[in-house]
CSV table of N, CA and C in Angstrom, one decimal:
chain,number,residue,atom,x,y,z
A,233,UNK,N,-8.1,-9.5,-12.1
A,233,UNK,CA,-6.9,-8.8,-12.4
A,233,UNK,C,-6.3,-8.2,-11.1
A,234,UNK,N,-5.1,-8.5,-10.8
A,234,UNK,CA,-4.4,-8.0,-9.6
A,234,UNK,C,-3.3,-7.0,-10.1
A,235,UNK,N,-3.4,-5.8,-9.7
A,235,UNK,CA,-2.5,-4.7,-10.1
A,235,UNK,C,-1.7,-4.3,-8.9
A,236,UNK,N,-0.4,-4.4,-8.9
A,236,UNK,CA,0.5,-3.8,-7.9
A,236,UNK,C,0.8,-2.4,-8.2
A,237,UNK,N,1.0,-1.6,-7.2
A,237,UNK,CA,1.3,-0.2,-7.4
A,237,UNK,C,2.6,0.2,-6.7
A,238,UNK,N,3.4,1.0,-7.3
A,238,UNK,CA,4.6,1.5,-6.7
A,238,UNK,C,4.8,2.9,-7.3
A,239,UNK,N,5.5,3.8,-6.6
A,239,UNK,CA,5.7,5.1,-7.2
A,239,UNK,C,6.4,6.0,-6.2
A,240,UNK,N,6.8,7.1,-6.8
A,240,UNK,CA,7.5,8.2,-6.1
A,240,UNK,C,6.6,8.9,-5.1
A,241,UNK,N,7.1,9.2,-4.0
A,241,UNK,CA,6.4,9.9,-2.9
A,241,UNK,C,6.9,11.4,-3.0
A,242,UNK,N,6.2,12.3,-2.3
A,242,UNK,CA,6.7,13.6,-2.2
A,242,UNK,C,6.7,14.4,-3.4
A,243,UNK,N,5.7,14.2,-4.3
A,243,UNK,CA,5.6,14.9,-5.6
A,243,UNK,C,5.1,16.4,-5.3
A,244,UNK,N,5.5,17.3,-6.2
A,244,UNK,CA,5.0,18.6,-6.1
A,244,UNK,C,3.5,18.6,-6.4
A,245,UNK,N,2.8,19.7,-6.0
A,245,UNK,CA,1.4,19.8,-6.3
A,245,UNK,C,0.9,19.6,-7.7
A,246,UNK,N,1.7,20.2,-8.6
A,246,UNK,CA,1.3,20.1,-10.0
A,246,UNK,C,1.5,18.7,-10.5
A,247,UNK,N,2.7,18.1,-10.2
A,247,UNK,CA,2.9,16.7,-10.6
A,247,UNK,C,2.0,15.8,-10.0
A,248,UNK,N,1.6,16.0,-8.7
A,248,UNK,CA,0.6,15.2,-8.0
A,248,UNK,C,-0.7,15.1,-8.8
A,249,UNK,N,-1.2,16.3,-9.2
A,249,UNK,CA,-2.4,16.3,-10.0
A,249,UNK,C,-2.3,15.6,-11.3
A,250,UNK,N,-1.2,15.8,-12.0
A,250,UNK,CA,-1.0,15.0,-13.2
A,250,UNK,C,-1.0,13.5,-13.0
A,251,UNK,N,-0.3,13.1,-12.0
A,251,UNK,CA,-0.2,11.7,-11.7
A,251,UNK,C,-1.5,11.1,-11.3
A,252,UNK,N,-2.3,11.9,-10.5
A,252,UNK,CA,-3.6,11.4,-10.1
A,252,UNK,C,-4.5,11.2,-11.3
A,253,UNK,N,-4.4,12.1,-12.3
A,253,UNK,CA,-5.1,11.9,-13.6
A,253,UNK,C,-4.7,10.7,-14.3
A,254,UNK,N,-3.4,10.4,-14.4
A,254,UNK,CA,-2.9,9.2,-15.0
A,254,UNK,C,-3.4,8.0,-14.3
A,255,UNK,N,-3.4,8.0,-13.0
A,255,UNK,CA,-3.8,6.8,-12.2
A,255,UNK,C,-5.3,6.6,-12.5
A,256,UNK,N,-6.1,7.7,-12.5
A,256,UNK,CA,-7.5,7.5,-12.7
A,256,UNK,C,-7.8,7.0,-14.1
A,257,UNK,N,-7.1,7.4,-15.1
A,257,UNK,CA,-7.2,6.9,-16.4
A,257,UNK,C,-6.9,5.4,-16.5
A,258,UNK,N,-5.8,5.0,-15.8
A,258,UNK,CA,-5.4,3.6,-15.7
A,258,UNK,C,-6.5,2.8,-15.0
A,259,UNK,N,-7.0,3.3,-13.9
A,259,UNK,CA,-8.0,2.5,-13.2
A,259,UNK,C,-9.3,2.3,-14.1
A,260,UNK,N,-9.6,3.3,-14.9
A,260,UNK,CA,-10.8,3.2,-15.7
A,260,UNK,C,-10.7,2.1,-16.8
A,261,UNK,N,-9.5,1.7,-17.1
A,261,UNK,CA,-9.3,0.7,-18.1
A,261,UNK,C,-9.6,-0.8,-17.7
A,262,UNK,N,-9.9,-0.9,-16.4
A,262,UNK,CA,-10.2,-2.2,-15.8
A,262,UNK,C,-11.6,-2.2,-15.2
A,263,UNK,N,-12.2,-3.4,-15.2
A,263,UNK,CA,-13.5,-3.6,-14.7
A,263,UNK,C,-13.4,-3.6,-13.1
A,264,UNK,N,-14.0,-2.6,-12.5
A,264,UNK,CA,-13.9,-2.4,-11.1
A,264,UNK,C,-14.1,-3.6,-10.2
A,265,UNK,N,-15.2,-4.3,-10.3
A,265,UNK,CA,-15.4,-5.5,-9.4
A,265,UNK,C,-14.4,-6.6,-9.6
A,266,UNK,N,-13.8,-6.7,-10.7
A,266,UNK,CA,-12.8,-7.8,-11.0
A,266,UNK,C,-11.4,-7.3,-10.7
A,267,UNK,N,-11.2,-6.1,-10.2
A,267,UNK,CA,-9.9,-5.6,-10.0
A,267,UNK,C,-9.5,-5.6,-8.5
A,268,UNK,N,-8.3,-6.0,-8.3
A,268,UNK,CA,-7.7,-6.0,-6.9
A,268,UNK,C,-6.4,-5.2,-7.0
A,269,UNK,N,-6.2,-4.2,-6.2
A,269,UNK,CA,-5.0,-3.5,-6.1
A,269,UNK,C,-4.2,-4.1,-5.0
A,270,UNK,N,-2.9,-4.2,-5.2
A,270,UNK,CA,-2.0,-4.7,-4.2
A,270,UNK,C,-1.0,-3.5,-3.9
A,271,UNK,N,-1.0,-3.1,-2.6
A,271,UNK,CA,-0.4,-1.8,-2.3
A,271,UNK,C,0.2,-1.9,-0.9
A,272,UNK,N,1.3,-1.1,-0.7
A,272,UNK,CA,1.9,-0.9,0.7
A,272,UNK,C,1.3,0.3,1.3
A,273,UNK,N,0.4,1.0,0.6
A,273,UNK,CA,-0.3,2.2,1.1
A,273,UNK,C,0.6,3.3,1.6
A,274,UNK,N,1.7,3.5,1.0
A,274,UNK,CA,2.6,4.6,1.3
A,274,UNK,C,1.8,5.9,0.8
A,275,UNK,N,2.2,7.0,1.4
A,275,UNK,CA,1.7,8.3,1.0
A,275,UNK,C,2.0,8.5,-0.5
A,276,UNK,N,1.1,9.0,-1.3
A,276,UNK,CA,1.3,9.2,-2.7
A,276,UNK,C,0.6,8.1,-3.6
A,277,UNK,N,1.2,7.8,-4.7
A,277,UNK,CA,0.5,6.9,-5.7
A,277,UNK,C,0.0,5.6,-5.1
A,278,UNK,N,0.7,5.0,-4.1
A,278,UNK,CA,0.2,3.7,-3.5
A,278,UNK,C,-1.2,3.9,-3.0
A,279,UNK,N,-1.4,5.0,-2.2
A,279,UNK,CA,-2.7,5.2,-1.6
A,279,UNK,C,-3.7,5.8,-2.6
A,280,UNK,N,-3.3,6.6,-3.5
A,280,UNK,CA,-4.2,7.2,-4.4
A,280,UNK,C,-4.8,6.2,-5.3
A,281,UNK,N,-4.0,5.2,-5.8
A,281,UNK,CA,-4.5,4.2,-6.7
A,281,UNK,C,-5.5,3.3,-5.9
A,282,UNK,N,-5.1,2.9,-4.6
A,282,UNK,CA,-5.9,2.1,-3.8
A,282,UNK,C,-7.3,2.8,-3.6
A,283,UNK,N,-7.3,4.1,-3.4
A,283,UNK,CA,-8.6,4.8,-3.2
A,283,UNK,C,-9.4,4.7,-4.5
A,284,UNK,N,-8.8,4.9,-5.7
A,284,UNK,CA,-9.5,4.8,-6.9
A,284,UNK,C,-10.1,3.5,-7.2
A,285,UNK,N,-9.4,2.4,-6.9
A,285,UNK,CA,-9.9,1.1,-7.2
A,285,UNK,C,-11.0,0.8,-6.2
A,286,UNK,N,-10.9,1.1,-5.0
A,286,UNK,CA,-12.0,0.9,-4.0
A,286,UNK,C,-13.3,1.7,-4.4
A,287,UNK,N,-13.1,2.9,-4.9
A,287,UNK,CA,-14.2,3.8,-5.3
A,287,UNK,C,-15.0,3.1,-6.5
A,288,UNK,N,-14.3,2.4,-7.4
A,288,UNK,CA,-14.9,1.8,-8.5
A,288,UNK,C,-15.4,0.4,-8.2
A,289,UNK,N,-15.4,0.0,-7.0
A,289,UNK,CA,-15.9,-1.3,-6.6
A,289,UNK,C,-14.9,-2.5,-6.5
A,290,UNK,N,-13.6,-2.2,-6.7
A,290,UNK,CA,-12.6,-3.2,-6.7
A,290,UNK,C,-12.2,-3.5,-5.2
A,291,UNK,N,-11.2,-4.3,-5.1
A,291,UNK,CA,-10.8,-4.7,-3.7
A,291,UNK,C,-9.3,-4.3,-3.5
A,292,UNK,N,-8.9,-4.4,-2.3
A,292,UNK,CA,-7.5,-4.0,-1.9
A,292,UNK,C,-6.9,-5.1,-1.0
A,293,UNK,N,-5.6,-5.4,-1.4
A,293,UNK,CA,-4.8,-6.3,-0.6
A,293,UNK,C,-3.6,-5.4,-0.2
A,294,UNK,N,-3.3,-5.4,1.1
A,294,UNK,CA,-2.2,-4.6,1.7
A,294,UNK,C,-1.0,-5.5,2.0
A,295,UNK,N,0.2,-4.9,1.6
A,295,UNK,CA,1.4,-5.5,2.0
A,295,UNK,C,2.1,-4.6,3.1
A,296,UNK,N,2.4,-5.2,4.2
A,296,UNK,CA,3.0,-4.5,5.3
A,296,UNK,C,4.5,-4.9,5.3
A,297,UNK,N,5.4,-4.0,4.9
A,297,UNK,CA,6.8,-4.4,4.8
A,297,UNK,C,7.5,-4.6,6.2
A,298,UNK,N,7.0,-3.9,7.2
A,298,UNK,CA,7.6,-4.1,8.5
A,298,UNK,C,6.6,-3.6,9.6
A,299,UNK,N,6.8,-4.2,10.8
A,299,UNK,CA,5.9,-3.8,11.9
A,299,UNK,C,5.9,-2.3,12.2
A,300,UNK,N,7.0,-1.7,12.0
A,300,UNK,CA,7.2,-0.3,12.3
A,300,UNK,C,6.9,0.6,11.1
A,301,UNK,N,6.4,0.0,10.0
A,301,UNK,CA,6.1,0.8,8.7
A,301,UNK,C,5.2,2.0,8.9
A,302,UNK,N,4.0,1.8,9.5
A,302,UNK,CA,3.1,2.9,9.6
A,302,UNK,C,3.7,4.0,10.3
A,303,UNK,N,4.4,3.7,11.4
A,303,UNK,CA,5.0,4.8,12.2
A,303,UNK,C,6.1,5.6,11.4
A,304,UNK,N,6.6,5.0,10.4
A,304,UNK,CA,7.6,5.8,9.6
A,304,UNK,C,7.0,6.6,8.5
A,305,UNK,N,5.7,6.5,8.3
A,305,UNK,CA,5.0,7.3,7.3
A,305,UNK,C,4.7,8.7,7.9
A,306,UNK,N,4.5,9.7,7.0
A,306,UNK,CA,4.2,11.0,7.6
A,306,UNK,C,3.0,11.0,8.5
A,307,UNK,N,3.0,11.6,9.6
A,307,UNK,CA,1.8,11.6,10.5
A,307,UNK,C,0.5,12.0,9.9
A,308,UNK,N,0.6,13.0,9.0
A,308,UNK,CA,-0.7,13.4,8.3
A,308,UNK,C,-1.2,12.4,7.4
A,309,UNK,N,-0.5,11.4,7.0
A,309,UNK,CA,-1.0,10.3,6.2
A,309,UNK,C,-1.6,9.1,7.0
A,310,UNK,N,-1.4,9.1,8.3
A,310,UNK,CA,-1.9,8.0,9.1
A,310,UNK,C,-3.4,7.8,9.0
A,311,UNK,N,-4.2,8.9,9.0
A,311,UNK,CA,-5.7,8.6,8.9
A,311,UNK,C,-6.1,7.9,7.6
A,312,UNK,N,-5.5,8.4,6.5
A,312,UNK,CA,-5.8,7.7,5.2
A,312,UNK,C,-5.3,6.3,5.2
A,313,UNK,N,-4.1,6.1,5.7
A,313,UNK,CA,-3.5,4.7,5.8
A,313,UNK,C,-4.5,3.8,6.6
A,314,UNK,N,-4.9,4.3,7.7
A,314,UNK,CA,-5.8,3.5,8.6
A,314,UNK,C,-7.1,3.2,7.9
A,315,UNK,N,-7.7,4.2,7.2
A,315,UNK,CA,-9.0,4.0,6.5
A,315,UNK,C,-8.8,2.9,5.4
A,316,UNK,N,-7.8,3.0,4.7
A,316,UNK,CA,-7.6,2.1,3.6
A,316,UNK,C,-7.2,0.7,4.1
A,317,UNK,N,-6.4,0.7,5.2
A,317,UNK,CA,-6.0,-0.6,5.8
A,317,UNK,C,-7.2,-1.4,6.3
A,318,UNK,N,-8.1,-0.6,6.9
A,318,UNK,CA,-9.3,-1.2,7.4
A,318,UNK,C,-10.2,-1.8,6.3
A,319,UNK,N,-10.1,-1.4,5.1
A,319,UNK,CA,-10.9,-1.9,4.0
A,319,UNK,C,-10.2,-3.1,3.3
A,320,UNK,N,-9.0,-3.4,3.7
A,320,UNK,CA,-8.3,-4.5,3.0
A,320,UNK,C,-9.0,-5.8,3.1
A,321,UNK,N,-9.1,-6.5,2.0
A,321,UNK,CA,-9.6,-7.8,1.9
A,321,UNK,C,-8.6,-8.9,2.5
A,322,UNK,N,-7.4,-8.5,2.3
A,322,UNK,CA,-6.3,-9.4,2.8
A,322,UNK,C,-5.1,-8.6,3.1
A,323,UNK,N,-4.3,-9.0,4.1
A,323,UNK,CA,-3.1,-8.3,4.5
A,323,UNK,C,-2.0,-9.3,4.5
A,324,UNK,N,-0.9,-8.9,3.9
A,324,UNK,CA,0.3,-9.8,3.8
A,324,UNK,C,1.5,-9.1,4.5
A,325,UNK,N,2.2,-9.8,5.4
A,325,UNK,CA,3.3,-9.2,6.1
A,325,UNK,C,4.6,-9.9,5.8
A,326,UNK,N,5.7,-9.1,5.7
A,326,UNK,CA,7.0,-9.7,5.4
A,326,UNK,C,7.6,-10.3,6.6
A,327,UNK,N,7.1,-10.0,7.8
A,327,UNK,CA,7.7,-10.5,9.1
A,327,UNK,C,8.9,-9.6,9.6
A,328,UNK,N,9.2,-8.6,8.8
A,328,UNK,CA,10.3,-7.7,9.3
A,328,UNK,C,9.8,-6.8,10.3
A,329,UNK,N,10.7,-6.2,11.1
A,329,UNK,CA,10.3,-5.3,12.2
A,329,UNK,C,10.6,-3.9,11.8
A,330,UNK,N,11.9,-3.6,11.5
A,330,UNK,CA,12.4,-2.2,11.3
A,330,UNK,C,11.9,-1.8,9.9
A,331,UNK,N,11.4,-0.6,9.8
A,331,UNK,CA,10.9,0.0,8.5
A,331,UNK,C,12.1,0.7,7.9
A,332,UNK,N,13.0,-0.1,7.2
A,332,UNK,CA,14.2,0.4,6.6
A,332,UNK,C,14.1,0.0,5.1
A,333,UNK,N,15.2,0.4,4.4
A,333,UNK,CA,15.1,0.2,2.9
A,333,UNK,C,15.0,-1.3,2.6
A,334,UNK,N,15.6,-2.2,3.4
A,334,UNK,CA,15.5,-3.6,3.1
A,334,UNK,C,14.1,-4.1,3.2
A,335,UNK,N,13.4,-3.6,4.3
A,335,UNK,CA,12.0,-4.0,4.4
A,335,UNK,C,11.1,-3.4,3.3
A,336,UNK,N,11.4,-2.2,2.9
A,336,UNK,CA,10.6,-1.6,1.8
A,336,UNK,C,10.8,-2.4,0.5
A,337,UNK,N,12.0,-2.8,0.3
A,337,UNK,CA,12.3,-3.6,-1.0
A,337,UNK,C,11.6,-5.0,-0.8
A,338,UNK,N,11.7,-5.6,0.4
A,338,UNK,CA,11.0,-6.8,0.6
A,338,UNK,C,9.5,-6.7,0.4
A,339,UNK,N,8.9,-5.6,0.9
A,339,UNK,CA,7.5,-5.3,0.7
A,339,UNK,C,7.2,-5.2,-0.8
A,340,UNK,N,8.0,-4.4,-1.5
A,340,UNK,CA,7.8,-4.3,-3.0
A,340,UNK,C,7.9,-5.6,-3.7
A,341,UNK,N,8.8,-6.4,-3.3
A,341,UNK,CA,8.9,-7.7,-3.9
A,341,UNK,C,7.7,-8.6,-3.7
A,342,UNK,N,7.1,-8.4,-2.5
A,342,UNK,CA,5.8,-9.1,-2.2
A,342,UNK,C,4.7,-8.6,-3.1
A,343,UNK,N,4.7,-7.3,-3.3
A,343,UNK,CA,3.7,-6.7,-4.1
A,343,UNK,C,3.8,-7.3,-5.5
A,344,UNK,N,5.0,-7.3,-6.1
A,344,UNK,CA,5.2,-7.8,-7.4
A,344,UNK,C,4.8,-9.3,-7.5
A,345,UNK,N,5.1,-10.1,-6.4
A,345,UNK,CA,4.8,-11.5,-6.4
A,345,UNK,C,3.3,-11.8,-6.4
A,346,UNK,N,2.5,-10.8,-6.0
A,346,UNK,CA,1.1,-11.0,-5.9
A,346,UNK,C,0.3,-10.4,-7.1
A,347,UNK,N,1.1,-9.7,-8.0
A,347,UNK,CA,0.4,-8.9,-9.0
A,347,UNK,C,0.5,-9.6,-10.4
A,348,UNK,N,-0.5,-9.3,-11.2
A,348,UNK,CA,-0.5,-9.7,-12.6
A,348,UNK,C,0.2,-8.7,-13.5
A,349,UNK,N,0.2,-7.5,-13.0
A,349,UNK,CA,0.8,-6.3,-13.7
A,349,UNK,C,1.1,-5.3,-12.6
A,350,UNK,N,2.2,-4.5,-12.8
A,350,UNK,CA,2.5,-3.5,-11.8
A,350,UNK,C,2.5,-2.1,-12.5
A,351,UNK,N,1.8,-1.2,-11.9
A,351,UNK,CA,1.8,0.2,-12.3
A,351,UNK,C,2.9,0.9,-11.5
A,352,UNK,N,3.8,1.6,-12.3
A,352,UNK,CA,4.9,2.3,-11.6
A,352,UNK,C,4.9,3.8,-12.0
A,353,UNK,N,4.6,4.6,-11.0
A,353,UNK,CA,4.7,6.1,-11.1
A,353,UNK,C,6.2,6.4,-11.0
A,354,UNK,N,6.9,6.5,-12.1
A,354,UNK,CA,8.3,6.5,-12.2
A,354,UNK,C,8.8,7.5,-13.2
A,355,UNK,N,9.8,8.3,-12.8
A,355,UNK,CA,10.3,9.3,-13.7
A,355,UNK,C,11.4,8.8,-14.6
A,356,UNK,N,11.7,7.5,-14.5
A,356,UNK,CA,12.7,6.9,-15.4
A,356,UNK,C,14.2,7.1,-14.9
A,357,UNK,N,14.4,7.7,-13.8
A,357,UNK,CA,15.7,8.0,-13.3
A,357,UNK,C,16.1,6.9,-12.3
A,358,UNK,N,17.4,6.7,-12.0
A,358,UNK,CA,17.9,5.8,-11.0
A,358,UNK,C,17.3,6.1,-9.7
A,359,UNK,N,17.2,5.0,-8.9
A,359,UNK,CA,16.7,5.1,-7.5
A,359,UNK,C,17.6,6.1,-6.7
A,360,UNK,N,17.0,6.8,-5.8
A,360,UNK,CA,17.7,7.7,-4.9
A,360,UNK,C,18.3,6.9,-3.7
A,361,UNK,N,17.8,5.7,-3.5
A,361,UNK,CA,18.3,4.9,-2.4
A,361,UNK,C,17.8,3.5,-2.7
A,362,UNK,N,18.4,2.5,-2.0
A,362,UNK,CA,18.0,1.1,-2.2
A,362,UNK,C,16.5,0.9,-1.9
A,363,UNK,N,15.8,0.2,-2.9
A,363,UNK,CA,14.4,0.0,-2.7
A,363,UNK,C,13.5,1.1,-3.3
A,364,UNK,N,14.1,2.0,-4.0
A,364,UNK,CA,13.4,3.1,-4.7
A,364,UNK,C,12.6,2.6,-5.9
A,365,UNK,N,11.8,3.4,-6.5
A,365,UNK,CA,10.9,3.0,-7.6
A,365,UNK,C,11.7,2.4,-8.7
A,366,UNK,N,12.9,2.9,-9.0
A,366,UNK,CA,13.6,2.3,-10.1
A,366,UNK,C,14.0,0.9,-9.8
A,367,UNK,N,14.4,0.6,-8.6
A,367,UNK,CA,14.8,-0.7,-8.1
A,367,UNK,C,13.6,-1.7,-8.3
A,368,UNK,N,12.4,-1.2,-7.9
A,368,UNK,CA,11.2,-2.0,-8.0
A,368,UNK,C,10.8,-2.3,-9.4
A,369,UNK,N,11.0,-1.3,-10.3
A,369,UNK,CA,10.7,-1.5,-11.7
A,369,UNK,C,11.7,-2.6,-12.3
A,370,UNK,N,13.0,-2.4,-11.9
A,370,UNK,CA,14.0,-3.4,-12.4
A,370,UNK,C,13.6,-4.8,-11.9
A,371,UNK,N,13.3,-4.9,-10.6
A,371,UNK,CA,12.9,-6.2,-10.1
A,371,UNK,C,11.7,-6.8,-10.8
A,372,UNK,N,10.7,-6.0,-11.0
A,372,UNK,CA,9.5,-6.4,-11.7
A,372,UNK,C,9.8,-7.0,-13.1
A,373,UNK,N,10.6,-6.3,-13.8
A,373,UNK,CA,11.0,-6.7,-15.1
A,373,UNK,C,11.8,-8.0,-15.1
A,374,UNK,N,12.7,-8.2,-14.1
A,374,UNK,CA,13.5,-9.4,-14.0
A,374,UNK,C,12.5,-10.6,-13.7
A,375,UNK,N,11.5,-10.3,-13.0
A,375,UNK,CA,10.5,-11.4,-12.6
A,375,UNK,C,9.6,-11.7,-13.8
A,376,UNK,N,9.6,-10.9,-14.8
A,376,UNK,CA,8.7,-11.2,-16.0
A,376,UNK,C,7.3,-10.7,-15.8
A,377,UNK,N,7.1,-9.8,-14.8
A,377,UNK,CA,5.8,-9.3,-14.6
A,377,UNK,C,5.7,-8.0,-15.4
A,378,UNK,N,4.6,-7.8,-16.2
A,378,UNK,CA,4.5,-6.6,-17.0
A,378,UNK,C,4.4,-5.4,-16.1
A,379,UNK,N,5.1,-4.3,-16.6
A,379,UNK,CA,5.1,-3.0,-15.9
A,379,UNK,C,4.5,-2.0,-16.8
A,380,UNK,N,3.6,-1.2,-16.3
A,380,UNK,CA,3.2,0.0,-17.0
A,380,UNK,C,3.7,1.2,-16.3
A,381,UNK,N,4.6,2.0,-16.9
A,381,UNK,CA,5.1,3.2,-16.3
A,381,UNK,C,4.2,4.4,-16.6
A,382,UNK,N,3.9,5.1,-15.6
A,382,UNK,CA,3.1,6.3,-15.7
A,382,UNK,C,3.9,7.5,-15.2
A,383,UNK,N,4.1,8.5,-16.0
A,383,UNK,CA,4.8,9.7,-15.6
A,383,UNK,C,4.4,10.8,-16.6
A,384,UNK,N,4.0,12.0,-16.0
A,384,UNK,CA,3.6,13.1,-16.8
A,384,UNK,C,4.7,13.6,-17.7
A,385,UNK,N,4.4,13.8,-19.0
A,385,UNK,CA,5.5,14.2,-19.9
A,385,UNK,C,6.0,15.6,-19.5
A,386,UNK,N,7.4,15.6,-19.4
A,386,UNK,CA,8.0,16.9,-19.0
A,386,UNK,C,8.1,17.2,-17.5
A,387,UNK,N,7.5,16.3,-16.7
A,387,UNK,CA,7.5,16.6,-15.3
A,387,UNK,C,8.8,16.2,-14.7
A,388,UNK,N,9.2,16.9,-13.6
A,388,UNK,CA,10.4,16.5,-12.8
A,388,UNK,C,10.0,16.5,-11.3
A,389,UNK,N,10.8,15.9,-10.6
A,389,UNK,CA,10.6,15.8,-9.1
A,389,UNK,C,11.8,16.3,-8.4
């Protein structure tokens, strides 16, 4: 089973804890060794779910949306990104250079293309910019890939 992950970044502490619990529950529904997570390893749900899957014996495939992607992530996320990246069984690159919204959407499209199902940590609202979580959910549905939306009841961002 190959699960793609997408989701909102910059969640408040309370919402983060709730989302981490939802992700842990989702991870437990799959057999660890037979599970592969496909992730761009952004700070937030992308990395949290990758960690969970690796901890339960699954594997990780990383999608790099652009050569400059890592540099555009928050500096305090770089150590976790690097640790997870080093554990990747496979790395997929879009070939893009600039880490912009077009690259992020291209990376998300690659995640969807590699996944049997996509987990989306999504509040159900429209995207705040091109390539946001809502756009990824919409693209996933258009492709016919099943989407499981995870969002804490009553939470806002």
